Coordinates of C-alpha atoms in Angstrom, one line a residue:
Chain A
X29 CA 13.5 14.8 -14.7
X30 CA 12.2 12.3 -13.2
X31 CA 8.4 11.1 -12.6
X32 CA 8.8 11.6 -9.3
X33 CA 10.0 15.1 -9.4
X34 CA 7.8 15.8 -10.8
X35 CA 5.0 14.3 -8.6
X36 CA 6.7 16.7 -6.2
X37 CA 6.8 19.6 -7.6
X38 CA 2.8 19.1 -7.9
X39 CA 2.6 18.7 -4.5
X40 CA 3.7 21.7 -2.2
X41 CA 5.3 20.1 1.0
X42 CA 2.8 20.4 3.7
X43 CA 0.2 21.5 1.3
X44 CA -3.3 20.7 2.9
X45 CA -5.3 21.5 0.2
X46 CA -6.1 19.0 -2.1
X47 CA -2.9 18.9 -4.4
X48 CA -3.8 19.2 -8.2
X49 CA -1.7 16.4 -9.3
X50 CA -3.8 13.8 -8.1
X51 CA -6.9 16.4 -9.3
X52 CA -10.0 13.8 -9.0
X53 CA -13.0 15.4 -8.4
X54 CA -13.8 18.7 -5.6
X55 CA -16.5 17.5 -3.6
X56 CA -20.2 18.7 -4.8
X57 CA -18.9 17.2 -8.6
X58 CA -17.9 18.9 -11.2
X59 CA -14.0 19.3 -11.7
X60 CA -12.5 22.6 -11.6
X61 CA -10.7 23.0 -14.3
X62 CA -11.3 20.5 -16.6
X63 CA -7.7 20.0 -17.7
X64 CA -8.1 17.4 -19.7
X65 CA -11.2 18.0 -21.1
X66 CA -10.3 21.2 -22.6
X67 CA -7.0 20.5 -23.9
X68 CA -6.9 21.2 -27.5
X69 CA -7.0 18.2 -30.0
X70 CA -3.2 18.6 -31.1
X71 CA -2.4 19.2 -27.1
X72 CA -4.2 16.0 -26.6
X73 CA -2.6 14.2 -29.2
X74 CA 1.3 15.5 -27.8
X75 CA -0.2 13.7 -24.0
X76 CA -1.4 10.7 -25.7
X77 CA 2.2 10.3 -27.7
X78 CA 3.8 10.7 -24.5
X79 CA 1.8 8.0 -22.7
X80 CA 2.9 5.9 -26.0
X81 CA 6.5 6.5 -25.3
X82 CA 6.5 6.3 -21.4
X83 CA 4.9 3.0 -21.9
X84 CA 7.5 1.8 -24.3
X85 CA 10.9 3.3 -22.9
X86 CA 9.8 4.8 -19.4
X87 CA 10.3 8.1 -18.2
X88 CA 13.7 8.7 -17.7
X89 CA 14.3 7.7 -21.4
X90 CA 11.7 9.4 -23.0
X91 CA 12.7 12.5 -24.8
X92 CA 10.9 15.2 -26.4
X93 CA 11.9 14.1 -29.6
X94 CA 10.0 10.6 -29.6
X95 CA 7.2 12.4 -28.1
X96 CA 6.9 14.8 -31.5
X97 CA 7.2 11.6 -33.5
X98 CA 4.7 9.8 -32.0
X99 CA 2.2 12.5 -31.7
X100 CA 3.3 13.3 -35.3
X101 CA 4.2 17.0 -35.1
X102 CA 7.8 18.8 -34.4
X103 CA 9.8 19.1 -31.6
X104 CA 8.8 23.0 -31.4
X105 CA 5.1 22.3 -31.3
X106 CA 5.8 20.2 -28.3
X107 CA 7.3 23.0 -26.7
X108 CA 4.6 25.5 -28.1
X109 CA 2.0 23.1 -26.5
X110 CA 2.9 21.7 -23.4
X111 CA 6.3 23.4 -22.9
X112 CA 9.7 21.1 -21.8
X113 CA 9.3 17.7 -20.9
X114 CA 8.8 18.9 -16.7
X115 CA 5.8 20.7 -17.8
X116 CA 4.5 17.9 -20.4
X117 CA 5.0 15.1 -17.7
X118 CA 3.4 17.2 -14.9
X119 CA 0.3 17.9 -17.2
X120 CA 0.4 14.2 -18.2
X121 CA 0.0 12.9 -14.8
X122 CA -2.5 15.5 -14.0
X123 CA -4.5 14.7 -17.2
X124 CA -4.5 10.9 -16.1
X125 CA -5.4 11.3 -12.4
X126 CA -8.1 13.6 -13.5
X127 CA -9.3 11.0 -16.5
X128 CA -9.3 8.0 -13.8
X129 CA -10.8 9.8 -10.6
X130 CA -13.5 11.5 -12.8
X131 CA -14.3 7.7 -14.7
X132 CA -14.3 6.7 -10.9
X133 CA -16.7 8.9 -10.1
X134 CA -19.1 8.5 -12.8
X135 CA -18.8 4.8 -12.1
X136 CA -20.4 5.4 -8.3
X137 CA -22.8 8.3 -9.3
X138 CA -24.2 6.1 -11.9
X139 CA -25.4 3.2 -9.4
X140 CA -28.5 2.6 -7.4
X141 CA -27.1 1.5 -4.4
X142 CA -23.9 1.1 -2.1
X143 CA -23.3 -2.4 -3.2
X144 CA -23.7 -1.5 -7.1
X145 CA -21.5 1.6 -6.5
X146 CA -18.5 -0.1 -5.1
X147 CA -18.7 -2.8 -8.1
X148 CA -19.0 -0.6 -10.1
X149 CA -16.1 1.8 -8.6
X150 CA -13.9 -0.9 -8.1
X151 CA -14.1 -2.8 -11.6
X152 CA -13.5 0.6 -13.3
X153 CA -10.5 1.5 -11.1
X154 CA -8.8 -1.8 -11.6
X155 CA -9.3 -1.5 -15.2
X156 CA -8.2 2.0 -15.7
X157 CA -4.9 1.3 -13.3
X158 CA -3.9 -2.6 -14.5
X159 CA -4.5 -2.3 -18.0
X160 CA -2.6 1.1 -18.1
X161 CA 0.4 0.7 -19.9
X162 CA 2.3 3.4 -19.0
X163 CA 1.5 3.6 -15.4
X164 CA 2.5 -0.8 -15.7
X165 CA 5.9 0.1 -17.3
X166 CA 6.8 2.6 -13.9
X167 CA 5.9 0.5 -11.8
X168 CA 7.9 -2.1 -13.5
X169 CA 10.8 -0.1 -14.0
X170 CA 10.6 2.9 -12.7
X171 CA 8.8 2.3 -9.2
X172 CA 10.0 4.5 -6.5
X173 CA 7.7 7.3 -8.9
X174 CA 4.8 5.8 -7.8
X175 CA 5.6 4.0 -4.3
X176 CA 6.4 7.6 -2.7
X177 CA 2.6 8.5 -3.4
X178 CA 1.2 5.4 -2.0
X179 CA 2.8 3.8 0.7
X180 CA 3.7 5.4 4.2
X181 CA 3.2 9.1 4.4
X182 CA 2.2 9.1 0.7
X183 CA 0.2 6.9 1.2
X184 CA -1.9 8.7 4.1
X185 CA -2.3 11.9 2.2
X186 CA -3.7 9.4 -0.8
X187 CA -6.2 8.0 1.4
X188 CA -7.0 11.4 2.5
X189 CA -7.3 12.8 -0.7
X190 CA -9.6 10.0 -2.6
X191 CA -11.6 9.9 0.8
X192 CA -12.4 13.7 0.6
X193 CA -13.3 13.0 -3.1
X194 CA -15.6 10.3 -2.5
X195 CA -17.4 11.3 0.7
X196 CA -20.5 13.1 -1.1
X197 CA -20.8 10.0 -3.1
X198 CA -20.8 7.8 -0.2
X199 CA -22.9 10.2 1.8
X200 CA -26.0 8.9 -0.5
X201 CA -26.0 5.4 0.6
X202 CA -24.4 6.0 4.3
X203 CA -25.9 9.2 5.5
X204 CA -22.9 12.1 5.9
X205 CA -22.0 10.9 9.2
X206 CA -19.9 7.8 8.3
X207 CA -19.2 9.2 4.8
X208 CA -15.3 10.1 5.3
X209 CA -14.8 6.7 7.1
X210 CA -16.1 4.4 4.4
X211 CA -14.6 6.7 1.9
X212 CA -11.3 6.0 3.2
X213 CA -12.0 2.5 3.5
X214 CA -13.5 1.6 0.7
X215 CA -10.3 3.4 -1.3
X216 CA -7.7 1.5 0.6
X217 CA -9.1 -2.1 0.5
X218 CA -8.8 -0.9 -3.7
X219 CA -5.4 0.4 -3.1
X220 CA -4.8 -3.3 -0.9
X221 CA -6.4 -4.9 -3.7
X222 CA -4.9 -3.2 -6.6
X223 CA -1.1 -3.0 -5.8
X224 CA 1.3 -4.8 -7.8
X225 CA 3.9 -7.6 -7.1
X226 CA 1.9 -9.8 -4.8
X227 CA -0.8 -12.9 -5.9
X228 CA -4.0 -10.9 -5.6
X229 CA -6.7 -13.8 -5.3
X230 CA -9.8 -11.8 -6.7
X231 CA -9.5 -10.1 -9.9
X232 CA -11.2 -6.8 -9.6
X233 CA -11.7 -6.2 -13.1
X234 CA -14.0 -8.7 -12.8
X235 CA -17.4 -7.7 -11.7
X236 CA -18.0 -11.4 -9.7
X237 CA -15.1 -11.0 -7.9
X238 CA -15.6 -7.4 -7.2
X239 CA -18.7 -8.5 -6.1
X240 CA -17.4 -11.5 -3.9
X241 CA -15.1 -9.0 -2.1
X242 CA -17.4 -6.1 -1.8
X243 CA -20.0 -8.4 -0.4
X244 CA -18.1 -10.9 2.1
X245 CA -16.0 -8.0 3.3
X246 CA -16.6 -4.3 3.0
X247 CA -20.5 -3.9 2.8
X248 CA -21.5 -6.2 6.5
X249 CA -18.6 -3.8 8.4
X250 CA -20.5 -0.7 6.6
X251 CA -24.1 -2.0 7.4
X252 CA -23.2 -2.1 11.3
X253 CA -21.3 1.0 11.4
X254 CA -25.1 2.8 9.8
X255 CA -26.3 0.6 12.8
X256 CA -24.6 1.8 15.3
X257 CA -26.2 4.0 17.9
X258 CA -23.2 5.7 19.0
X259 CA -21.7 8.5 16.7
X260 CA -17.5 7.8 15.5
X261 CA -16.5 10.8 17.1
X262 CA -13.2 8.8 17.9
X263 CA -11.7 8.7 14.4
X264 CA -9.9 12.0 13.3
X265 CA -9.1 13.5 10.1
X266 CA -5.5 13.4 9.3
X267 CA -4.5 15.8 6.9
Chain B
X20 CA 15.0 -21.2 13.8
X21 CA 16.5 -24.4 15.5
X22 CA 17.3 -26.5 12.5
X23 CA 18.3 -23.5 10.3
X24 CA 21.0 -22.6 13.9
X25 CA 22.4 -26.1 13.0
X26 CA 23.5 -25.6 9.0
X27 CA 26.9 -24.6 8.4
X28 CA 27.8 -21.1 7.9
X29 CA 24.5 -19.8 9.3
X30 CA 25.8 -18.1 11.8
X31 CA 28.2 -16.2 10.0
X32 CA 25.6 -15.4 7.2
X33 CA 23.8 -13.8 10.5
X34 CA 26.5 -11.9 11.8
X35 CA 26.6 -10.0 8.0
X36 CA 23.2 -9.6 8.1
X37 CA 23.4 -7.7 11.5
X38 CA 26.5 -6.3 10.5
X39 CA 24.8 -5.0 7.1
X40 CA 21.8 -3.8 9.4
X41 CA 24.0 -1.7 11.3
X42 CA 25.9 -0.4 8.5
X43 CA 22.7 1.0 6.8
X44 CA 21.7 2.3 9.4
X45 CA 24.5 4.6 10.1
X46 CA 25.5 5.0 6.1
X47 CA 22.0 4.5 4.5
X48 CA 20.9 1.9 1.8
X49 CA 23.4 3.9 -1.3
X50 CA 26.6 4.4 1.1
X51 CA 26.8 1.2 2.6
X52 CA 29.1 -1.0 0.8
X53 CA 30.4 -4.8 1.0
X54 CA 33.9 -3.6 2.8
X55 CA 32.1 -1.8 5.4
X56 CA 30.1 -4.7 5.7
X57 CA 32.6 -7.2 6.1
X58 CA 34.7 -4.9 8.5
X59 CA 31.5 -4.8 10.6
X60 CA 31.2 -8.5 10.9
X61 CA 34.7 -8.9 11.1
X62 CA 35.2 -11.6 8.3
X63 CA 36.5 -11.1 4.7
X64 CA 35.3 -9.4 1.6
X65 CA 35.1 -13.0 0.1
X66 CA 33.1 -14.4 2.8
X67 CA 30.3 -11.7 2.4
X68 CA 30.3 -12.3 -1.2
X69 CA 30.3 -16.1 -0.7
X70 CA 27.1 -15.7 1.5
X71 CA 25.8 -13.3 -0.4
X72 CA 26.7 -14.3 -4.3
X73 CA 24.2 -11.8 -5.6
X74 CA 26.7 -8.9 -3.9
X75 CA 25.5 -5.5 -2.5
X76 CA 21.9 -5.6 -3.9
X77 CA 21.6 -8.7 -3.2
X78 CA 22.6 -8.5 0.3
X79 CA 20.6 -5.4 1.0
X80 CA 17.3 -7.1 -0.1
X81 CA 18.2 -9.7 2.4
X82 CA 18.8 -7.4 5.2
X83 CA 15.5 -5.9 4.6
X84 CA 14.1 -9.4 4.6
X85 CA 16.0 -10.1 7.7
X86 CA 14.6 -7.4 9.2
X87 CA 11.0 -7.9 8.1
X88 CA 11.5 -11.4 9.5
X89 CA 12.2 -9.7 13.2
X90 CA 9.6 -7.4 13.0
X91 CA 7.0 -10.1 12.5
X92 CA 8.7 -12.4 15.3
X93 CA 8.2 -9.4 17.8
X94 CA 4.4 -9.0 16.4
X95 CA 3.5 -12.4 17.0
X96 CA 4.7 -12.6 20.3
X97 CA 3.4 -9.2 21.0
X98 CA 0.0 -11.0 20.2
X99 CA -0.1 -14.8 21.8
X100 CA -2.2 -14.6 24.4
X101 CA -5.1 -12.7 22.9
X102 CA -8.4 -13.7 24.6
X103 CA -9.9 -13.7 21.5
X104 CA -9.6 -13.0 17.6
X105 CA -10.9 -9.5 18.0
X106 CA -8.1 -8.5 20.8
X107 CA -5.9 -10.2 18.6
X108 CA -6.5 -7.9 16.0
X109 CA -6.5 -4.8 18.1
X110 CA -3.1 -6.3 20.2
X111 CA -1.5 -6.2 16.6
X112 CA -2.5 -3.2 15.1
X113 CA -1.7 -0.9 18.1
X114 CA 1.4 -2.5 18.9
X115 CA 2.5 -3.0 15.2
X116 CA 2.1 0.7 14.2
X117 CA 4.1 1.6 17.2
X118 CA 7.0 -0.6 16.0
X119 CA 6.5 1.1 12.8
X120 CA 6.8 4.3 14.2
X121 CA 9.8 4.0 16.6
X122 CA 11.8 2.1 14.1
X123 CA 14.1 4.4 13.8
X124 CA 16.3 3.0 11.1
X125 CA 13.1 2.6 9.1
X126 CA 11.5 6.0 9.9
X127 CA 15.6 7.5 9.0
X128 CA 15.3 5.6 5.2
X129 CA 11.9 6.1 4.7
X130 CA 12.9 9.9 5.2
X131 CA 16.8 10.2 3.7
X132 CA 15.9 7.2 0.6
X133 CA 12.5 6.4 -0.2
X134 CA 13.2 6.0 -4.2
X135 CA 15.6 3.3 -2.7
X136 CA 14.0 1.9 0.0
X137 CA 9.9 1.8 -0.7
X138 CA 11.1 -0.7 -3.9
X139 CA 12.4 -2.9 -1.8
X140 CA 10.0 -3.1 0.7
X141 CA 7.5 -3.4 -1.9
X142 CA 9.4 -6.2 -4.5
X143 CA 9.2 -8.3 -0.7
X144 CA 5.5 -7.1 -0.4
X145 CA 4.5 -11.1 -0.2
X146 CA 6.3 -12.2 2.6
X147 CA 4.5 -9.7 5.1
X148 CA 1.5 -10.6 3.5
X149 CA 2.2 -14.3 3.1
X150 CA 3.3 -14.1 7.3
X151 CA 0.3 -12.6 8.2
X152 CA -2.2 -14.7 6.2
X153 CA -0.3 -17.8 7.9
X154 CA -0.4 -16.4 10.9
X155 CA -4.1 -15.5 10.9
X156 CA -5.6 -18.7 8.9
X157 CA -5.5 -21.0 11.7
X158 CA -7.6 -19.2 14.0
X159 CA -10.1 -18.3 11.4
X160 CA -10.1 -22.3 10.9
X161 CA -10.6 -22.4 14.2
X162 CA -13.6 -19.7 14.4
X163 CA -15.2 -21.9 11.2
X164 CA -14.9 -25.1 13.3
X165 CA -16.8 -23.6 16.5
X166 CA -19.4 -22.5 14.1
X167 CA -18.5 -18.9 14.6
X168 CA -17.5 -17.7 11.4
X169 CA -20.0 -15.9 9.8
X170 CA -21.6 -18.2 6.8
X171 CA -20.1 -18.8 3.6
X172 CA -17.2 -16.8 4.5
X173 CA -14.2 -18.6 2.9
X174 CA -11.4 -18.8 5.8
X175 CA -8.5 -18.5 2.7
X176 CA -10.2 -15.4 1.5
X177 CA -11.0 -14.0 5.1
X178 CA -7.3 -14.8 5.9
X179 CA -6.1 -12.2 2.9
X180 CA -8.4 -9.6 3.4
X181 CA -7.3 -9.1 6.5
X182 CA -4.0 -9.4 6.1
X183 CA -3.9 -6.9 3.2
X184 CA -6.1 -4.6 5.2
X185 CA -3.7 -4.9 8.7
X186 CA -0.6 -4.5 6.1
X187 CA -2.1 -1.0 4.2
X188 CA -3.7 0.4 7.9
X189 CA 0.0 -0.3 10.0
X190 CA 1.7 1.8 7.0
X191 CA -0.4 4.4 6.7
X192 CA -3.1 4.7 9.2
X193 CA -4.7 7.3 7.8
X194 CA -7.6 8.8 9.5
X195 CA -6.9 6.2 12.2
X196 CA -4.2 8.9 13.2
X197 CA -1.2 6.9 15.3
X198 CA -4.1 3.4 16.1
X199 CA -3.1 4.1 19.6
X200 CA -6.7 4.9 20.6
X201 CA -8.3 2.1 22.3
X202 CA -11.9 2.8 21.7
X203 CA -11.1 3.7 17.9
X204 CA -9.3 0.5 17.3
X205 CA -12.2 -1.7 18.4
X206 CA -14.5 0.0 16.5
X207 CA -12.0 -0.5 12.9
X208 CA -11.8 -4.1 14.2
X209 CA -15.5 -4.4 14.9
X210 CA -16.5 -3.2 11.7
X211 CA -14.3 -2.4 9.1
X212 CA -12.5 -5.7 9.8
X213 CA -14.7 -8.2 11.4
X214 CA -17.8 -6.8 10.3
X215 CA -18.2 -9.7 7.2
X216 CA -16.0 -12.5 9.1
X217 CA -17.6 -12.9 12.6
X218 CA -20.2 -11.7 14.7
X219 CA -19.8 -8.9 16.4
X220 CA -19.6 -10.0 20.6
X221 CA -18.8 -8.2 24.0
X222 CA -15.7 -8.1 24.8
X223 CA -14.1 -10.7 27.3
X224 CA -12.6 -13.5 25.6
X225 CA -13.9 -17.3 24.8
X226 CA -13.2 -19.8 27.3
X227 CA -10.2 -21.3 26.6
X228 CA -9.6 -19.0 23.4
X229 CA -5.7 -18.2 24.1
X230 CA -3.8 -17.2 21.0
X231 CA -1.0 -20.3 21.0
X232 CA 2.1 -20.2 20.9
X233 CA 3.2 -18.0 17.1
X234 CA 2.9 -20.4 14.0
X235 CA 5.5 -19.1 11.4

């Protein structure tokens, strides 16, 4: 079983609902579930072992076995828990996507206005994603996982799915008629930003460079699109 | 391209490359091995391996370089001629994403092996990036020197956030559905792109703005 099996078994071909593996947050807030949130201590104990482990071996050679050791309780309650490895990875990756979109979130609703809520979104996404280790090791090792959910088609229903997540955010500081576009733009110059293998000049989990970029960049191209008379009727939705 | 025509053995190394091109496309990335290869290019196992000491992967990452390297020679002459920066964005982004599109050997791989594929494309990640900054820099030097450029922008900076931004929008457009919309494209260019960089202006072109002949 491999990550990305089970990325795809979370994500129904042609499925044009928001796919729960890459939960973030419903817009209007709250999540719906709470997945992560409610798991139970030893539950989230068994997800945070497995994290150890993918980290350390990857996920092709993790077994269930080093995941009961490192959460410190037998291979049975493993399977009591979070079932076989399919179902523990599939919950991991949910509990993860969940954990960043939601700290992503908070990040934004926190600030007072567009320019503090991109810093503030941006710093805590490229900590969350660079300074996770597990995520760091697939990518490393193991990075066709990943790749299939960011770049082409993958990467289109990403955008989508982050820009239908952020639009009620963004719709406080750029009035709901431009809220999708930013959305989407502001999560792919993180995603342009935040990929590996290439010299990235600006470190975003910086907040002066976030800043640097956010302000040269992103913000002028927002501030003349809430300028402009004429309404973007021109740029559809893609689903 | 003229002083690389002249080494020894280049044009051999090119016929496997082609050769290797053709190979994955009809076989795909796993299938295609060195003895297909060199049956293609009609030369000998041993001179595949002597261009290519790395072997199979090695020559497959190459080919995908190779073919990187074309698609990028098309797009810049796809784009010389631009009246102005802005056109020269737009020129590139509509014509790019069609290439994209109707590459069919691409759109085949991307489809049949992504797990193999999308690693390699991305492991080579700095060479679009590092073509299109290069490509870019020189007329946002140029914008700086005619006083154009919006202040304190930094032309190196500039340079990479557009080239990361033209790189992410070409492979997955997103909203932006297939870029083929003239009006839409402008407007991305106008603000999402341009909006921090330089001022936004009617369309028409400087005087005596043409894009130059490609600098690669």
């Amino acid at each position: 079983m491999t990550v990305r099996q089970v990325l795809e078994a979370e994500r129904p071909p042609g499925a044009a609902v928001t796919p729960p593996w890459w939960g973030l947050v419903p817009p209007g807030g709250e999540l719906a579930t709470g997945e992560a949130a409610s798991a139970s201590g030893t539950e989230a104990r068994i997800l945070a072992g497995a994290l150890a482990c993918i980290a350390r071996y990857g996920v092709a050679k993790t077994t269930l076995d080093d995941i009961a050791r490192e959460a410190g309780c037998s291979r049975a309650t493993v399977y009591r828990y979070v079932g076989g490895k399919e179902e523990l990875l599939t919950r991991l990756v949910r509990a993860e996507a969940t954990r960043i979109g939601r700290e992503v979130m908070a990040a934004a609703s926190a600030a007072q206005d567009l320019t503090e809520a991109l810093v503030a979104m941006a710093v805590t996404a490229a900590r969350a994603l660079l300074g996770h280790e597990a995520l760091r090791f697939v990518l490393a090792h193991e990075p066709e996982a990943v790749l299939s959910f960011i770049a082409f088609e993958g990467g289109d229903r990403f955008l989508a799915r982050c820009a239908d997540a952020l639009a009620p955010t963004f719709a406080r500081f750029v009035g709901p008629q431009h809220a999708g576009r930013v959305a989407e733009w502001c999560t792919r110059v993180l995603l342009a930003y935040l990929t590996p293998y290439d010299a990235v000049p600006l470190d975003l989990t910086d907040p002066d460079d976030a800043r640097r970029l956010i302000s040269a960049f992103v913000l002028p191209g927002v501030a003349r699109l809430a300028a402009s008379p004429a309404p973007d009727a021109r740029t559809p939705t893609t689903t | 391209m003229t002083d690389e025509g002249a080494r020894p053995g280049f044009a051999r190394t090119q016929r496997i490359l082609e050769a290797a091109y053709v190979c994955v496309a009809r076989f795909g990335l796993a299938k295609t091995t060195i003895e297909d290869v060199a049956k293609a290019a009609g030369v000998s196992r041993a001179s595949v391996y002597r261009a290519f000491p790395g072997g199979r992967e090695d020559l497959l990452r190459r080919t995908v370089v190779w073919e990187m390297d074309r698609f990028f020679r098309d797009l810049a002459a796809a784009v010389s001629g631009a009246p102005d920066f802005a056109t020269l964005l737009e020129t590139g982004l509509r014509f790019a994403r069609r290439a994209v599109r109707e590459h069919a050997v691409l759109q085949k791989v991307l489809v049949t092996e992504p797990e193999r594929l999308l690693p390699l494309l991305t492991t080579e990640q700095h060479r679009p990036l590092r073509y299109i900054t290069g490509y870019l820099r020189p007329f946002l030097d140029r914008e700086q020197q005619a006083g154009r450029l919006h202040p304190g922008v930094d032309p190196s900076l500039a340079a990479d956030y557009l080239a990361r931004m033209l790189l992410s929008l070409i492979t997955s457009p997103g909203r932006w559905g297939e870029l083929d919309d003239p009006a839409a494209v402008r407007s991305l260019v106008e603000h999402e792109l341009l909006g921090g960089i330089l001022p936004a202006e009617a369309p028409g072109g400087e005087p005596g703005w043409a894009a130059g002949p490609p600098r690669m």
